[in-house]
Amino acid sequence: MVRLLKSTLLLMLWPVLATAQSSVKMEVSQDAGNEAYTIWSPGETVKVKVWLSEKGRPMYSMDYKNRAVIKPSGLGLQLARDKHASKGFRETDLIEGFATEGYKTSSEDDTWQPVWGETANIRNHYNELAVNLLQRDTKRHITLRFRVYDEGMGLRYEFPQQDSLNYFLIKEERTQFAMAGDHTAWWIPGDYDTEEYPTVTSRLSEIRGLMDKSIVWGNASQTPFSPTGVQTSLQMKSADGLYINLHEAACVNYATMHLNLDDKNLVFESWLTPDATGLKGCMQTPCNTPWRTVLVSDDAREMLSSNLILNLNEPCALDDTSWIHPTKYCGVWWEMIVGKSTWHYTDQFPSVQLDNIDWKAVKPNTTHGANNEKVRRYIDFAAKNGLDQVLVEGWNVGWEDWACMWKWDVFDFVTPYPDFDLEALNEYAHSKGVKLMMHHETSSSTINYERHLEEAYALMNKYGYDAVKTGYVGDIIPRGDYHYSQSMNNHYLYCVKEAAKHHVMVNAHEASRPTGLCRTYPNLVGNESARGTEYEAFQGSNPDHTVILPFTRLQGGPMDYTPGIFETQLSTWSDNKHFVHTTLCGQLALYVTMYSPLQMAADLPENYERFDDALQFIRDVAVDWSDSRYLEAEPGDYITAARKAKGTDNWFVGGKCDENGHLAVVKLDFLDKGRKYECALYADADDAHFADNPKAYKITKKTVKKGDVVRVKEAPGGGFAMSLIAK
Amino acid sequence: MVRLLKSTLLLMLWPVLATAQSSVKMEVSQDAGNEAYTIWSPGETVKVKVWLSEKGRPMYSMDYKNRAVIKPSGLGLQLARDKHASKGFRETDLIEGFATEGYKTSSEDDTWQPVWGETANIRNHYNELAVNLLQRDTKRHITLRFRVYDEGMGLRYEFPQQDSLNYFLIKEERTQFAMAGDHTAWWIPGDYDTEEYPTVTSRLSEIRGLMDKSIVWGNASQTPFSPTGVQTSLQMKSADGLYINLHEAACVNYATMHLNLDDKNLVFESWLTPDATGLKGCMQTPCNTPWRTVLVSDDAREMLSSNLILNLNEPCALDDTSWIHPTKYCGVWWEMIVGKSTWHYTDQFPSVQLDNIDWKAVKPNTTHGANNEKVRRYIDFAAKNGLDQVLVEGWNVGWEDWACMWKWDVFDFVTPYPDFDLEALNEYAHSKGVKLMMHHETSSSTINYERHLEEAYALMNKYGYDAVKTGYVGDIIPRGDYHYSQSMNNHYLYCVKEAAKHHVMVNAHEASRPTGLCRTYPNLVGNESARGTEYEAFQGSNPDHTVILPFTRLQGGPMDYTPGIFETQLSTWSDNKHFVHTTLCGQLALYVTMYSPLQMAADLPENYERFDDALQFIRDVAVDWSDSRYLEAEPGDYITAARKAKGTDNWFVGGKCDENGHLAVVKLDFLDKGRKYECALYADADDAHFADNPKAYKITKKTVKKGDVVRVKEAPGGGFAMSLIAK
């Protein structure tokens, strides 16, 4: 097999590779009058078989080291009849009646460099099988494409342009994932409008019984849909120790996929997010679905180190990425989340209409957070502690009645409240080497946002903002649409592309869970799309929450989790009775265990100042990496990760555990041989505990070298952080 | 009563007027424990009474010269419960349980000058009654406002800002119009997506029986909804000779209203256009509904001369209107409608995706209409015949599969086909004193259009276009929405406002039927919103069609009807077997009888050249007027109108009739006394007939003076035109 390291070279040689089928291990057999195909991954750990059922339905199965991962499972799409059917729509399902009409194998072994990421180089190494199918009665051709990696596979449907399949409407995608056992799963309820649920750990067969109480109400928009519907990425573990993850890659111009479980047979099936009419996709050939991905390993750490989903995305679409940079930031945010200050400026009106208010004349409410004095305080804090940017939420008019009112024109994204001097604050920040970070809460009124987008980005360019946090709280306008529909996915990507034209980085909250699109559009530097730190101030999160997220939510891309809450007891400075379900050191660990090019120091400056020795780790820790190693991992239990700061020889290690605590064994194998490192260890005190004694920590320093082993006791809900500065 | 001629003066004196209730004839009585109010129009022809029913439902009735026009009718709105009800929505209907809590009367007599119109000055003369109501149980206040004119009235609901009524959702508006008899009505079927039906003439009681066959299929999007649902403006005539018209004025941020008939009791009720979820309005106080209008007269001509609907709209919102001008134009259009040439450029692909096509490399289909050679031909024709602009449809890429495919990105509105040299053609046109008219077919993919709007207008500005014809063919995207919903009405107005920023005039086809908004936004120079001339090439239109439209569709604003088809037999130059159901002179008449500041000479240059003597009228006729007189009128039978060209002393007269012919008696009373006029009369020949002999006409010239009477015989489906040039 030819191995190539540069994609440019690969492209030149592609025709050669594509016909060099002998380099790919595969097998063609006969099955009920049709050919059946079996293909192995490069290292032959994963085997995928593809065939047709007696009724001509495409089927597939997948093994890992000769153990079944996906049992025989059906493929296909159910189509919808449209009132314009006579004009070219075909409503016959693309499920049965197929015959094979050839196949093609190929392989790729390429290494590419992400603009930012966990490692400087990412290897993309797979064998590919494309099976061409003809639906005889309708004369329609489709292609099933499988990419088989040593740690999993991706499959997608491709629809070539053809007279007999020009436009079609998707009633439902019918991709099955038949499980080989009643696995343990880390799942959240399927929902068209929110991903911000606590994760439930249960057997697959227990999902139905646990669904009702798993749907925790309290989000501004929630649309659960099935008693056995769950979201991806779904992490599972088999009784015999296989780690299996189902998700998708490169969801473009398509609805986000959920999984619905047939819990009699333990078969998951795709369940797409509908539009306002209940339909799930409008397609025009040539086109394809996103990749449906299955990750598998007998080592949980490989679930975290896999780049399969990024690899299944298209290469970077931006010519110039020099303006994109990882960012450490703080912001006027946590104090509003906790309830101490407000986004809105006045309590004078029952509701506001932007066109009818003279903001300078209204009566301020005295609780408005985003005021000049406070923002200056945060800028000073950022400058002093080496943070790049300061996010300010609530800077712009419209927060008085912003969500869930079916208001179209909620925000204009350019008009500051009277006590926020946009120009002066930016100047002040820049004079201190800090940037302000823009905030665009859309309140899910997407048409309004798109109407203001150009002006909003132009304002950012004018004042030197280069990153925006966007938000989609509340029900989608246009009414009837859902957060994760095809049209909304188009909206999110449209904003990312328009932002790129303005050299603006995007961190979209409440948008669809990511599927690796940050490879193609690396200005998509973050998403929320899961239960973030804010829920510690609302309902609390379980101590195991952050040792699940890297296995699930983070598979598709980085999360703006906003860690770093040092004062875990919110009542010490506010009326909020909740507490953060980690220790202080557990918070520090997240800067390493929860990979993101965007890391917030989310607590208030005054809280950090009380723990300045611990703050040192946040000052030190990198946000971009040339290498990453997962040293220990078990979903829901613990994660220990080591990362090398890009452009340096320094390493940072983080360890996080659940409510049971963990003894981390950190083998410093990854350090350069013969070199000494100054090690600073931020560890839970012996008697630390996330609930009773969260702020008990000890900082120790010593010199270490390759091969040393550091044992660190993590408290219940705790963790540790370690910096290793090369001497 | 104080009479004021200038609105500025009026505004200054408003507080005085508002309290000068003695100047308005009105009466307060007691009715079931509440006050009842009766108010008369300034000339006391119209009387409106308002009271509360026993259940506290607001009621009204209306008389004209002591004859019942609207019998006691209920008012109110049915509200919807929303899933966010707990956050401020109130779902109790705003129908019953009201008590009066005061009233206010006022009057206005103002004259204003439209930017363009049928007359240079428009008098706005009404008495007003505002009744304040309290719904006791909910503590909600609303105001019913009535403006009573000598030829009708408008009523609307007003919702002041208040804690107890902040946001609400409309399930249905319940405004009734109880008819006093089984009137003859000129109606088209109610439909959420098209207004392009032939008009049916029947008694009200016959509507149900005629509905099925009145729903003529063939439009790209049609959504009829009720066996007795009809559209407004609805023209009626009572057995005793009263002309009554129901419509609406100033429909802003609200769904377009239909009327549903309770045909047992002959009561119409409002039936709004829903959104994708079935709801009909999202409201935030302070706000109001559009005006619901009733026009009434015993003289049909007053139906046509009334400015009640314009008067109920807000004054002009644009500071500078100098760039807005009435326009006479021709265009590359009719030959595509007839089927002789095509909008699209290639037949090479089953479908196109704009991003994936190198247009210069594709194979042309040889039928593409908007090519350089042809457009030059039209420019030459326009220049030679004094036409201001040349519309070119099909100039931009995307027409290969543009409608009804649920494609989002159908057009980009800026990329010309390879055979349309945008820059050179504009230069050529300008060198001849002609402008090109832009065309933006959106295929109803409104989000796509809004995304390209700024760039599209910028292109127009760059090349000197100042007018755009827009189109909304096919089903609305976002899916599930309808053409006449609140959100779509917002979209249309958004485009008009954005266009104004670019000094662009808008002529929107397939948009909601107008409600007089051209007063407020006079760059909205035209709409289609009815069955236009194009249907003569599709299914044919009835000969009475154009003597109904001025009573119905034109009440809300001008229509781009695209008259002037000289070669009424389409088969003489194409494969189209249809013919135009008027005579050639009937086509000429429309330039006067169908008022519009935008008039097309819609036929092909080569057809006009065969009738150059008749073309002289199109060359001569004005498109803006200082005065207009309706000399004769009967809905569905005939209309004779005389108009004085603005800035001149010349008059133009047009007469149009139905299939029965008409003898027009044109009394030249409107001419200046003592002055002579050169009269050119374009009349049907004695044996002319719209079907058999449509192009038989005679042109006679003579000198006339005030007081002369000209008798003109109009053939079946015919008409006449007359120019009166002051000597």
Short mmCIF file of C-alpha atoms in Angstrom, two decimals, chain A residues 192-372:
data_model
loop_
_atom_site.label_atom_id
_atom_site.label_comp_id
_atom_site.label_asym_id
_atom_site.label_seq_id
_atom_site.Cartn_x
_atom_site.Cartn_y
_atom_site.Cartn_z
CA TYR A 192 -35.06 18.89 18.89
CA ASP A 193 -34.22 22.01 20.87
CA THR A 194 -31.79 21.42 23.67
CA GLU A 195 -28.71 19.36 24.45
CA GLU A 196 -28.35 20.73 27.97
CA TYR A 197 -29.43 17.62 29.88
CA PRO A 198 -27.52 15.81 32.59
CA THR A 199 -26.12 12.54 31.28
CA VAL A 200 -27.77 9.34 32.46
CA THR A 201 -25.70 6.19 32.88
CA SER A 202 -27.72 3.02 32.33
CA ARG A 203 -28.07 -0.15 30.36
CA LEU A 204 -29.72 0.28 26.97
CA SER A 205 -32.69 -1.71 28.18
CA GLU A 206 -33.18 0.77 31.02
CA ILE A 207 -33.50 3.86 28.82
CA ARG A 208 -37.28 3.70 28.45
CA GLY A 209 -37.83 3.39 32.18
CA LEU A 210 -35.51 6.25 32.96
CA MET A 211 -36.59 8.63 30.18
CA ASP A 212 -39.31 10.56 32.01
CA LYS A 213 -37.19 11.55 34.94
CA SER A 214 -34.23 12.19 32.67
CA ILE A 215 -36.11 14.96 30.90
CA VAL A 216 -35.27 17.66 33.37
CA TRP A 217 -37.34 20.72 32.59
CA GLY A 218 -36.01 24.20 32.84
CA ASN A 219 -34.49 24.97 29.47
CA ALA A 220 -35.97 27.83 27.47
CA SER A 221 -36.88 25.45 24.65
CA GLN A 222 -37.28 21.71 24.91
CA THR A 223 -38.82 19.26 22.47
CA PRO A 224 -38.26 15.65 23.53
CA PHE A 225 -39.87 13.25 21.09
CA SER A 226 -39.55 9.57 21.98
CA PRO A 227 -39.32 7.41 25.12
CA THR A 228 -36.23 5.74 23.71
CA GLY A 229 -34.78 8.63 21.74
CA VAL A 230 -31.27 9.74 22.67
CA GLN A 231 -28.73 12.17 21.30
CA THR A 232 -25.35 11.58 19.81
CA SER A 233 -22.51 11.37 20.38
CA LEU A 234 -23.60 8.34 22.39
CA GLN A 235 -20.89 6.58 24.38
CA MET A 236 -21.38 2.94 25.32
CA LYS A 237 -19.41 0.14 26.90
CA SER A 238 -20.08 -3.52 26.36
CA ALA A 239 -20.05 -6.08 29.14
CA ASP A 240 -16.84 -7.47 27.73
CA GLY A 241 -15.07 -4.14 27.74
CA LEU A 242 -15.55 -2.68 24.27
CA TYR A 243 -16.01 1.08 24.10
CA ILE A 244 -18.42 2.05 21.33
CA ASN A 245 -19.44 5.52 20.26
CA LEU A 246 -22.12 6.53 17.73
CA HIS A 247 -22.13 10.01 16.26
CA GLU A 248 -21.97 11.79 12.92
CA ALA A 249 -19.41 13.81 10.98
CA ALA A 250 -19.74 16.71 8.55
CA CYS A 251 -23.41 17.49 9.06
CA VAL A 252 -23.89 20.03 6.27
CA ASN A 253 -27.23 20.92 4.66
CA TYR A 254 -28.84 18.11 6.63
CA ALA A 255 -30.75 17.73 9.86
CA THR A 256 -28.99 16.67 13.03
CA MET A 257 -29.41 12.97 13.79
CA HIS A 258 -30.81 11.45 16.95
CA LEU A 259 -30.94 7.75 17.69
CA ASN A 260 -34.15 5.95 18.56
CA LEU A 261 -33.79 2.61 20.28
CA ASP A 262 -35.83 -0.46 19.50
CA ASP A 263 -35.22 -1.75 23.00
CA LYS A 264 -36.66 -5.18 22.33
CA ASN A 265 -33.95 -5.85 19.79
CA LEU A 266 -31.37 -3.29 20.97
CA VAL A 267 -31.30 -1.67 17.54
CA PHE A 268 -30.77 2.07 17.25
CA GLU A 269 -32.19 3.84 14.23
CA SER A 270 -31.52 7.34 12.97
CA TRP A 271 -34.19 9.91 13.87
CA LEU A 272 -33.62 13.25 12.18
CA THR A 273 -34.74 16.65 13.41
CA PRO A 274 -37.82 17.84 11.49
CA ASP A 275 -38.68 21.21 10.05
CA ALA A 276 -41.89 23.12 10.79
CA THR A 277 -43.90 20.81 8.55
CA GLY A 278 -42.52 17.62 10.09
CA LEU A 279 -40.32 16.78 7.14
CA LYS A 280 -36.69 16.05 7.74
CA GLY A 281 -34.80 17.05 4.65
CA CYS A 282 -35.04 18.66 1.23
CA MET A 283 -32.36 17.26 -1.04
CA GLN A 284 -31.10 18.02 -4.50
CA THR A 285 -28.65 15.72 -6.24
CA PRO A 286 -25.69 15.57 -6.32
CA CYS A 287 -25.59 15.42 -2.56
CA ASN A 288 -24.82 13.16 0.33
CA THR A 289 -25.74 12.62 3.94
CA PRO A 290 -23.34 13.33 6.79
CA TRP A 291 -21.11 10.44 7.83
CA ARG A 292 -22.61 8.12 10.41
CA THR A 293 -19.74 7.18 12.67
CA VAL A 294 -18.97 4.24 14.91
CA LEU A 295 -15.92 4.52 17.12
CA VAL A 296 -14.74 1.37 18.80
CA SER A 297 -11.82 0.31 20.96
CA ASP A 298 -10.96 -1.91 23.86
CA ASP A 299 -9.08 1.03 25.34
CA ALA A 300 -11.17 3.95 26.57
CA ARG A 301 -8.27 6.32 25.96
CA GLU A 302 -8.55 5.70 22.23
CA MET A 303 -12.11 7.06 22.33
CA LEU A 304 -10.58 10.38 23.36
CA SER A 305 -7.54 10.44 21.12
CA SER A 306 -9.36 9.39 17.96
CA ASN A 307 -9.55 11.97 15.18
CA LEU A 308 -11.96 9.92 13.09
CA ILE A 309 -14.67 12.58 13.09
CA LEU A 310 -12.34 15.41 12.16
CA ASN A 311 -10.84 13.19 9.47
CA LEU A 312 -14.23 12.57 7.91
CA ASN A 313 -14.74 16.30 7.46
CA GLU A 314 -13.52 18.22 4.43
CA PRO A 315 -10.17 20.02 4.59
CA CYS A 316 -10.01 23.67 5.54
CA ALA A 317 -12.09 25.81 3.19
CA LEU A 318 -10.47 29.10 4.18
CA ASP A 319 -7.49 30.38 2.22
CA ASP A 320 -6.16 32.55 5.01
CA THR A 321 -6.33 31.32 8.58
CA SER A 322 -3.66 33.58 10.03
CA TRP A 323 -6.27 35.57 11.94
CA ILE A 324 -7.60 32.53 13.79
CA HIS A 325 -6.05 31.98 17.20
CA PRO A 326 -6.80 30.05 20.37
CA THR A 327 -7.99 32.37 23.11
CA LYS A 328 -8.03 32.50 26.88
CA TYR A 329 -10.64 34.89 28.21
CA CYS A 330 -12.66 36.10 31.14
CA GLY A 331 -15.90 37.99 31.07
CA VAL A 332 -18.86 39.77 32.55
CA TRP A 333 -21.03 36.69 32.60
CA TRP A 334 -20.88 34.48 35.70
CA GLU A 335 -22.32 37.17 37.92
CA MET A 336 -25.43 37.33 35.69
CA ILE A 337 -25.71 33.56 35.55
CA VAL A 338 -25.58 33.41 39.35
CA GLY A 339 -28.17 36.19 39.58
CA LYS A 340 -26.06 38.90 41.16
CA SER A 341 -26.30 41.32 38.23
CA THR A 342 -28.47 41.52 35.12
CA TRP A 343 -28.07 41.54 31.38
CA HIS A 344 -30.83 44.13 31.09
CA TYR A 345 -30.54 47.79 31.89
CA THR A 346 -33.96 48.91 33.01
CA ASP A 347 -37.08 47.60 34.74
CA GLN A 348 -39.13 50.56 33.61
CA PHE A 349 -41.27 48.87 30.94
CA PRO A 350 -43.46 45.76 30.75
CA SER A 351 -41.72 45.14 27.42
CA VAL A 352 -39.55 47.06 24.97
CA GLN A 353 -39.63 47.73 21.25
CA LEU A 354 -36.21 48.84 20.13
CA ASP A 355 -37.48 51.52 17.78
CA ASN A 356 -39.53 53.27 20.42
CA ILE A 357 -37.09 53.79 23.25
CA ASP A 358 -34.72 56.63 24.01
CA TRP A 359 -32.26 54.61 26.05
CA LYS A 360 -30.54 57.63 27.43
CA ALA A 361 -33.80 58.75 28.99
CA VAL A 362 -34.82 55.50 30.66
CA LYS A 363 -34.35 54.75 34.33
CA PRO A 364 -31.45 52.34 34.94
CA ASN A 365 -32.08 49.39 37.22
CA THR A 366 -28.66 49.64 39.00
CA THR A 367 -28.07 45.89 38.50
CA HIS A 368 -26.87 46.08 34.91
CA GLY A 369 -23.63 44.10 34.72
CA ALA A 370 -22.07 45.37 31.52
CA ASN A 371 -21.23 48.84 32.76
CA ASN A 372 -18.07 50.81 32.07
#
